[in-house]
């Protein structure tokens, strides 16, 4: 049984944010890779294969796992993305309110500020004070809060790590069948200088309100 994970890139086999930028290797997008093979076939001590990023990691364009066997093998592939910049999974209550599941800190702060402005929750006299509506009161457990307190109020609502990508797969080993390859598309964020500048601008604008 062979499980192989690797990057195929776009139609030209490239994964790039900029045509002039060097190609990023497959492993550079992930923090960890865990493959769980059928425990009934390989036992509880040999059915896990794990790779975790560390400071000495040598990037690679793919992983291949081989195990002896002549029967189809069920496996679960767990991929933990290495978000750059860091992403956070939101507390479900705030996530539903803002329509965000996982995002960067600047995106979450900007979405919350947009919610405050849309619902006119900013005090008309003390502009740095936010009057929480019933939904924010339930989430932050307060009736009012200062804008400068928002980062501290948000910290307990950030859940880590974000959900992994989970792929259920069956490795076919019938020698009479033609070898087949299954592809999955995974969306990843790549370095974008303009996006970083826009995030800095948005945070600066929010801080000045």
C-alpha atoms as a PDB file:
ATOM      1  CA  UNK A   1       0.000   0.000   0.000  1.00  0.00           C
ATOM      2  CA  UNK A   2       1.408   3.383  -0.985  1.00  0.00           C
ATOM      3  CA  UNK A   3       0.173   6.794   0.183  1.00  0.00           C
ATOM      4  CA  UNK A   4       1.748   9.738  -1.586  1.00  0.00           C
ATOM      5  CA  UNK A   5       1.112  13.438  -0.959  1.00  0.00           C
ATOM      6  CA  UNK A   6       2.709  16.062  -3.124  1.00  0.00           C
ATOM      7  CA  UNK A   7       2.217  19.383  -4.880  1.00  0.00           C
ATOM      8  CA  UNK A   8       1.010  19.451  -8.463  1.00  0.00           C
ATOM      9  CA  UNK A   9       0.627  23.251  -8.552  1.00  0.00           C
ATOM     10  CA  UNK A  10      -1.383  24.997 -11.230  1.00  0.00           C
ATOM     11  CA  UNK A  11      -1.744  23.916 -14.832  1.00  0.00           C
ATOM     12  CA  UNK A  12       1.989  24.568 -15.303  1.00  0.00           C
ATOM     13  CA  UNK A  13       2.962  22.693 -12.162  1.00  0.00           C
ATOM     14  CA  UNK A  14       3.838  25.889 -10.297  1.00  0.00           C
ATOM     15  CA  UNK A  15       2.679  27.279  -6.952  1.00  0.00           C
ATOM     16  CA  UNK A  16       3.614  30.937  -6.995  1.00  0.00           C
ATOM     17  CA  UNK A  17       2.409  34.282  -5.687  1.00  0.00           C
ATOM     18  CA  UNK A  18       4.515  36.107  -8.257  1.00  0.00           C
ATOM     19  CA  UNK A  19       5.920  34.792 -11.569  1.00  0.00           C
ATOM     20  CA  UNK A  20       9.331  36.108 -10.474  1.00  0.00           C
ATOM     21  CA  UNK A  21       9.199  34.390  -7.085  1.00  0.00           C
ATOM     22  CA  UNK A  22      10.868  31.004  -6.505  1.00  0.00           C
ATOM     23  CA  UNK A  23       8.633  27.965  -6.345  1.00  0.00           C
ATOM     24  CA  UNK A  24       7.608  27.004  -2.792  1.00  0.00           C
ATOM     25  CA  UNK A  25       7.938  23.334  -1.959  1.00  0.00           C
ATOM     26  CA  UNK A  26       4.888  21.327  -0.891  1.00  0.00           C
ATOM     27  CA  UNK A  27       5.972  20.901   2.735  1.00  0.00           C
ATOM     28  CA  UNK A  28       6.455  24.655   3.234  1.00  0.00           C
ATOM     29  CA  UNK A  29       2.666  25.132   3.390  1.00  0.00           C
ATOM     30  CA  UNK A  30       2.160  22.776   6.347  1.00  0.00           C
ATOM     31  CA  UNK A  31       2.938  22.527  10.060  1.00  0.00           C
ATOM     32  CA  UNK A  32       2.249  18.820  10.254  1.00  0.00           C
ATOM     33  CA  UNK A  33       1.073  15.787   8.322  1.00  0.00           C
ATOM     34  CA  UNK A  34      -0.472  12.768  10.056  1.00  0.00           C
ATOM     35  CA  UNK A  35      -1.582   9.667   8.165  1.00  0.00           C
ATOM     36  CA  UNK A  36      -3.717   7.166  10.058  1.00  0.00           C
ATOM     37  CA  UNK A  37      -3.863   3.732   8.441  1.00  0.00           C
ATOM     38  CA  UNK A  38      -6.450   1.033   9.129  1.00  0.00           C
ATOM     39  CA  UNK A  39      -5.812  -0.106  12.710  1.00  0.00           C
ATOM     40  CA  UNK A  40      -7.382  -3.510  12.005  1.00  0.00           C
ATOM     41  CA  UNK A  41      -4.690  -4.174   9.400  1.00  0.00           C
ATOM     42  CA  UNK A  42      -1.594  -2.625  10.977  1.00  0.00           C
ATOM     43  CA  UNK A  43      -2.337  -2.679  14.699  1.00  0.00           C
ATOM     44  CA  UNK A  44      -2.549   0.197  17.195  1.00  0.00           C
ATOM     45  CA  UNK A  45       1.236   0.760  17.294  1.00  0.00           C
ATOM     46  CA  UNK A  46       2.054   0.904  13.576  1.00  0.00           C
ATOM     47  CA  UNK A  47      -0.914   2.595  11.966  1.00  0.00           C
ATOM     48  CA  UNK A  48       0.241   6.215  12.421  1.00  0.00           C
ATOM     49  CA  UNK A  49       2.786   8.052  10.291  1.00  0.00           C
ATOM     50  CA  UNK A  50       3.617  11.592  11.411  1.00  0.00           C
ATOM     51  CA  UNK A  51       5.658  14.528  10.116  1.00  0.00           C
ATOM     52  CA  UNK A  52       5.989  17.766  12.103  1.00  0.00           C
ATOM     53  CA  UNK A  53       7.786  20.942  11.137  1.00  0.00           C
ATOM     54  CA  UNK A  54      10.791  21.919  13.258  1.00  0.00           C
ATOM     55  CA  UNK A  55      13.594  24.508  12.952  1.00  0.00           C
ATOM     56  CA  UNK A  56      15.769  21.983  11.069  1.00  0.00           C
ATOM     57  CA  UNK A  57      13.087  20.949   8.558  1.00  0.00           C
ATOM     58  CA  UNK A  58      14.338  20.419   5.015  1.00  0.00           C
ATOM     59  CA  UNK A  59      11.514  21.334   2.646  1.00  0.00           C
ATOM     60  CA  UNK A  60      10.333  18.657   0.210  1.00  0.00           C
ATOM     61  CA  UNK A  61       7.937  18.463  -2.732  1.00  0.00           C
ATOM     62  CA  UNK A  62       6.093  15.429  -1.406  1.00  0.00           C
ATOM     63  CA  UNK A  63       5.800  12.559   1.070  1.00  0.00           C
ATOM     64  CA  UNK A  64       5.487   8.860   0.314  1.00  0.00           C
ATOM     65  CA  UNK A  65       4.469   6.220   2.843  1.00  0.00           C
ATOM     66  CA  UNK A  66       4.747   2.487   2.097  1.00  0.00           C
ATOM     67  CA  UNK A  67       3.322  -0.398   4.083  1.00  0.00           C
ATOM     68  CA  UNK A  68       3.148  -4.108   3.171  1.00  0.00           C
ATOM     69  CA  UNK A  69      -0.287  -5.403   2.229  1.00  0.00           C
ATOM     70  CA  UNK A  70      -2.365  -6.953  -0.542  1.00  0.00           C
ATOM     71  CA  UNK A  71      -5.788  -5.552   0.400  1.00  0.00           C
ATOM     72  CA  UNK A  72      -7.343  -2.100  -0.040  1.00  0.00           C
ATOM     73  CA  UNK A  73      -6.313   0.171   2.829  1.00  0.00           C
ATOM     74  CA  UNK A  74      -8.481   2.834   4.424  1.00  0.00           C
ATOM     75  CA  UNK A  75      -6.530   5.862   5.608  1.00  0.00           C
ATOM     76  CA  UNK A  76      -7.174   9.308   7.026  1.00  0.00           C
ATOM     77  CA  UNK A  77      -4.819  12.142   6.062  1.00  0.00           C
ATOM     78  CA  UNK A  78      -4.658  15.132   8.427  1.00  0.00           C
ATOM     79  CA  UNK A  79      -2.930  18.243   7.092  1.00  0.00           C
ATOM     80  CA  UNK A  80      -2.305  21.201   9.417  1.00  0.00           C
ATOM     81  CA  UNK A  81      -1.655  24.329   7.368  1.00  0.00           C
ATOM     82  CA  UNK A  82       1.197  26.621   8.389  1.00  0.00           C
ATOM     83  CA  UNK A  83      -0.681  29.914   8.175  1.00  0.00           C
ATOM     84  CA  UNK A  84       1.541  32.912   7.467  1.00  0.00           C
ATOM     85  CA  UNK A  85       0.496  35.293   8.904  1.00  0.00           C
ATOM     86  CA  UNK A  86      -0.978  33.311  11.783  1.00  0.00           C
ATOM     87  CA  UNK A  87      -4.668  32.397  11.581  1.00  0.00           C
ATOM     88  CA  UNK A  88      -7.062  31.817  14.454  1.00  0.00           C
ATOM     89  CA  UNK A  89     -10.227  29.781  14.730  1.00  0.00           C
ATOM     90  CA  UNK A  90     -12.875  31.981  16.351  1.00  0.00           C
ATOM     91  CA  UNK A  91     -15.152  31.137  19.249  1.00  0.00           C
ATOM     92  CA  UNK A  92     -18.336  29.862  17.493  1.00  0.00           C
ATOM     93  CA  UNK A  93     -20.506  32.649  18.961  1.00  0.00           C
ATOM     94  CA  UNK A  94     -18.343  35.464  17.631  1.00  0.00           C
ATOM     95  CA  UNK A  95     -17.678  33.515  14.442  1.00  0.00           C
ATOM     96  CA  UNK A  96     -21.405  33.330  13.664  1.00  0.00           C
ATOM     97  CA  UNK A  97     -21.864  37.018  14.472  1.00  0.00           C
ATOM     98  CA  UNK A  98     -19.055  38.155  12.169  1.00  0.00           C
ATOM     99  CA  UNK A  99     -19.439  35.435   9.547  1.00  0.00           C
ATOM    100  CA  UNK A 100     -15.841  34.300  10.108  1.00  0.00           C
ATOM    101  CA  UNK A 101     -14.580  30.827  10.949  1.00  0.00           C
ATOM    102  CA  UNK A 102     -10.809  31.179  10.650  1.00  0.00           C
ATOM    103  CA  UNK A 103      -8.866  34.362   9.845  1.00  0.00           C
ATOM    104  CA  UNK A 104      -5.882  36.524  10.752  1.00  0.00           C
ATOM    105  CA  UNK A 105      -6.011  38.906  13.715  1.00  0.00           C
ATOM    106  CA  UNK A 106      -6.246  42.068  11.498  1.00  0.00           C
ATOM    107  CA  UNK A 107      -9.170  40.573   9.537  1.00  0.00           C
ATOM    108  CA  UNK A 108     -11.042  39.662  12.749  1.00  0.00           C
ATOM    109  CA  UNK A 109     -10.468  43.081  14.350  1.00  0.00           C
ATOM    110  CA  UNK A 110     -11.583  44.840  11.169  1.00  0.00           C
ATOM    111  CA  UNK A 111     -14.727  42.677  10.931  1.00  0.00           C
ATOM    112  CA  UNK A 112     -15.619  43.427  14.558  1.00  0.00           C
ATOM    113  CA  UNK A 113     -15.098  47.151  14.027  1.00  0.00           C
ATOM    114  CA  UNK A 114     -17.316  47.000  10.926  1.00  0.00           C
ATOM    115  CA  UNK A 115     -20.019  45.277  13.000  1.00  0.00           C
ATOM    116  CA  UNK A 116     -19.759  48.018  15.648  1.00  0.00           C
ATOM    117  CA  UNK A 117     -20.072  50.794  13.049  1.00  0.00           C
ATOM    118  CA  UNK A 118     -22.905  49.109  11.152  1.00  0.00           C
ATOM    119  CA  UNK A 119     -24.930  48.699  14.339  1.00  0.00           C
ATOM    120  CA  UNK A 120     -24.033  52.200  15.644  1.00  0.00           C
ATOM    121  CA  UNK A 121     -22.556  50.887  18.890  1.00  0.00           C
ATOM    122  CA  UNK A 122     -19.959  53.643  19.246  1.00  0.00           C
ATOM    123  CA  UNK A 123     -20.817  56.128  22.008  1.00  0.00           C
ATOM    124  CA  UNK A 124     -21.840  59.442  20.447  1.00  0.00           C
ATOM    125  CA  UNK A 125     -19.863  61.493  22.990  1.00  0.00           C
ATOM    126  CA  UNK A 126     -17.022  59.231  24.114  1.00  0.00           C
ATOM    127  CA  UNK A 127     -15.956  57.889  20.747  1.00  0.00           C
ATOM    128  CA  UNK A 128     -13.491  55.426  22.234  1.00  0.00           C
ATOM    129  CA  UNK A 129     -16.325  53.677  24.099  1.00  0.00           C
ATOM    130  CA  UNK A 130     -18.375  50.854  22.590  1.00  0.00           C
ATOM    131  CA  UNK A 131     -21.864  50.098  23.890  1.00  0.00           C
ATOM    132  CA  UNK A 132     -22.299  46.352  23.550  1.00  0.00           C
ATOM    133  CA  UNK A 133     -25.572  45.053  22.153  1.00  0.00           C
ATOM    134  CA  UNK A 134     -27.103  41.847  23.511  1.00  0.00           C
ATOM    135  CA  UNK A 135     -24.911  39.671  21.303  1.00  0.00           C
ATOM    136  CA  UNK A 136     -21.618  41.334  22.284  1.00  0.00           C
ATOM    137  CA  UNK A 137     -22.689  41.361  25.946  1.00  0.00           C
ATOM    138  CA  UNK A 138     -23.172  37.597  25.820  1.00  0.00           C
ATOM    139  CA  UNK A 139     -19.769  37.122  24.173  1.00  0.00           C
ATOM    140  CA  UNK A 140     -17.622  39.636  26.066  1.00  0.00           C
ATOM    141  CA  UNK A 141     -19.593  39.622  29.348  1.00  0.00           C
ATOM    142  CA  UNK A 142     -19.703  43.424  29.649  1.00  0.00           C
ATOM    143  CA  UNK A 143     -22.062  46.275  28.754  1.00  0.00           C
ATOM    144  CA  UNK A 144     -19.396  48.683  27.503  1.00  0.00           C
ATOM    145  CA  UNK A 145     -15.740  48.459  26.566  1.00  0.00           C
ATOM    146  CA  UNK A 146     -12.992  50.736  25.355  1.00  0.00           C
ATOM    147  CA  UNK A 147     -11.758  50.330  21.828  1.00  0.00           C
ATOM    148  CA  UNK A 148      -8.238  49.850  23.205  1.00  0.00           C
ATOM    149  CA  UNK A 149      -9.537  46.837  25.178  1.00  0.00           C
ATOM    150  CA  UNK A 150     -10.691  44.949  22.090  1.00  0.00           C
ATOM    151  CA  UNK A 151      -7.392  43.054  21.479  1.00  0.00           C
ATOM    152  CA  UNK A 152      -7.384  41.797  25.089  1.00  0.00           C
ATOM    153  CA  UNK A 153     -11.086  40.950  24.952  1.00  0.00           C
ATOM    154  CA  UNK A 154     -10.522  38.956  21.761  1.00  0.00           C
ATOM    155  CA  UNK A 155      -7.589  36.865  23.018  1.00  0.00           C
ATOM    156  CA  UNK A 156      -9.733  34.325  24.957  1.00  0.00           C
ATOM    157  CA  UNK A 157     -11.928  33.898  21.865  1.00  0.00           C
ATOM    158  CA  UNK A 158      -9.049  32.798  19.633  1.00  0.00           C
ATOM    159  CA  UNK A 159      -8.854  29.010  19.419  1.00  0.00           C
ATOM    160  CA  UNK A 160      -5.725  27.238  18.257  1.00  0.00           C
ATOM    161  CA  UNK A 161      -4.803  25.491  16.183  1.00  0.00           C
ATOM    162  CA  UNK A 162      -7.285  26.023  13.335  1.00  0.00           C
ATOM    163  CA  UNK A 163      -9.074  22.895  12.132  1.00  0.00           C
ATOM    164  CA  UNK A 164      -6.857  20.584  10.064  1.00  0.00           C
ATOM    165  CA  UNK A 165      -7.701  19.501   6.547  1.00  0.00           C
ATOM    166  CA  UNK A 166      -9.003  15.925   6.800  1.00  0.00           C
ATOM    167  CA  UNK A 167      -8.999  13.620   3.775  1.00  0.00           C
ATOM    168  CA  UNK A 168     -10.541  10.150   3.857  1.00  0.00           C
ATOM    169  CA  UNK A 169      -8.978   7.869   1.261  1.00  0.00           C
ATOM    170  CA  UNK A 170      -8.850   4.205   0.242  1.00  0.00           C
ATOM    171  CA  UNK A 171      -5.626   2.909  -1.305  1.00  0.00           C
ATOM    172  CA  UNK A 172      -6.469   0.294  -3.943  1.00  0.00           C
ATOM    173  CA  UNK A 173      -3.918  -2.514  -4.368  1.00  0.00           C
ATOM    174  CA  UNK A 174      -5.644  -4.800  -6.888  1.00  0.00           C
ATOM    175  CA  UNK A 175      -2.829  -5.781  -9.299  1.00  0.00           C
ATOM    176  CA  UNK A 176      -5.386  -6.160 -12.092  1.00  0.00           C
ATOM    177  CA  UNK A 177      -6.461  -2.530 -11.879  1.00  0.00           C
ATOM    178  CA  UNK A 178      -4.766   0.354 -13.642  1.00  0.00           C
ATOM    179  CA  UNK A 179      -2.824   2.536 -11.243  1.00  0.00           C
ATOM    180  CA  UNK A 180      -4.911   5.605 -10.414  1.00  0.00           C
ATOM    181  CA  UNK A 181      -4.048   8.953  -8.886  1.00  0.00           C
ATOM    182  CA  UNK A 182      -6.495  11.032  -6.849  1.00  0.00           C
ATOM    183  CA  UNK A 183      -6.089  14.805  -6.650  1.00  0.00           C
ATOM    184  CA  UNK A 184      -7.415  17.262  -4.055  1.00  0.00           C
ATOM    185  CA  UNK A 185      -7.291  21.034  -4.395  1.00  0.00           C
ATOM    186  CA  UNK A 186      -6.194  22.847  -1.229  1.00  0.00           C
ATOM    187  CA  UNK A 187      -6.380  26.635  -1.021  1.00  0.00           C
ATOM    188  CA  UNK A 188      -3.378  28.202   0.704  1.00  0.00           C
ATOM    189  CA  UNK A 189      -2.341  31.780   1.370  1.00  0.00           C
ATOM    190  CA  UNK A 190       0.916  32.981  -0.142  1.00  0.00           C
ATOM    191  CA  UNK A 191       2.976  36.073   0.541  1.00  0.00           C
ATOM    192  CA  UNK A 192       1.291  39.163  -0.817  1.00  0.00           C
ATOM    193  CA  UNK A 193       3.044  42.466  -0.106  1.00  0.00           C
ATOM    194  CA  UNK A 194       0.014  44.530  -1.143  1.00  0.00           C
ATOM    195  CA  UNK A 195      -2.269  42.548   1.185  1.00  0.00           C
ATOM    196  CA  UNK A 196       0.096  43.122   4.102  1.00  0.00           C
ATOM    197  CA  UNK A 197       0.124  46.845   3.389  1.00  0.00           C
ATOM    198  CA  UNK A 198      -3.692  46.923   3.233  1.00  0.00           C
ATOM    199  CA  UNK A 199      -3.995  45.076   6.568  1.00  0.00           C
ATOM    200  CA  UNK A 200      -1.630  47.593   8.198  1.00  0.00           C
ATOM    201  CA  UNK A 201      -3.643  50.453   6.717  1.00  0.00           C
ATOM    202  CA  UNK A 202      -6.943  49.002   7.970  1.00  0.00           C
ATOM    203  CA  UNK A 203      -5.604  48.512  11.504  1.00  0.00           C
ATOM    204  CA  UNK A 204      -4.228  52.056  11.502  1.00  0.00           C
ATOM    205  CA  UNK A 205      -7.574  53.422  10.286  1.00  0.00           C
ATOM    206  CA  UNK A 206      -9.496  51.499  12.962  1.00  0.00           C
ATOM    207  CA  UNK A 207      -7.171  52.753  15.697  1.00  0.00           C
ATOM    208  CA  UNK A 208      -7.805  56.343  14.655  1.00  0.00           C
ATOM    209  CA  UNK A 209     -11.613  56.084  14.777  1.00  0.00           C
END
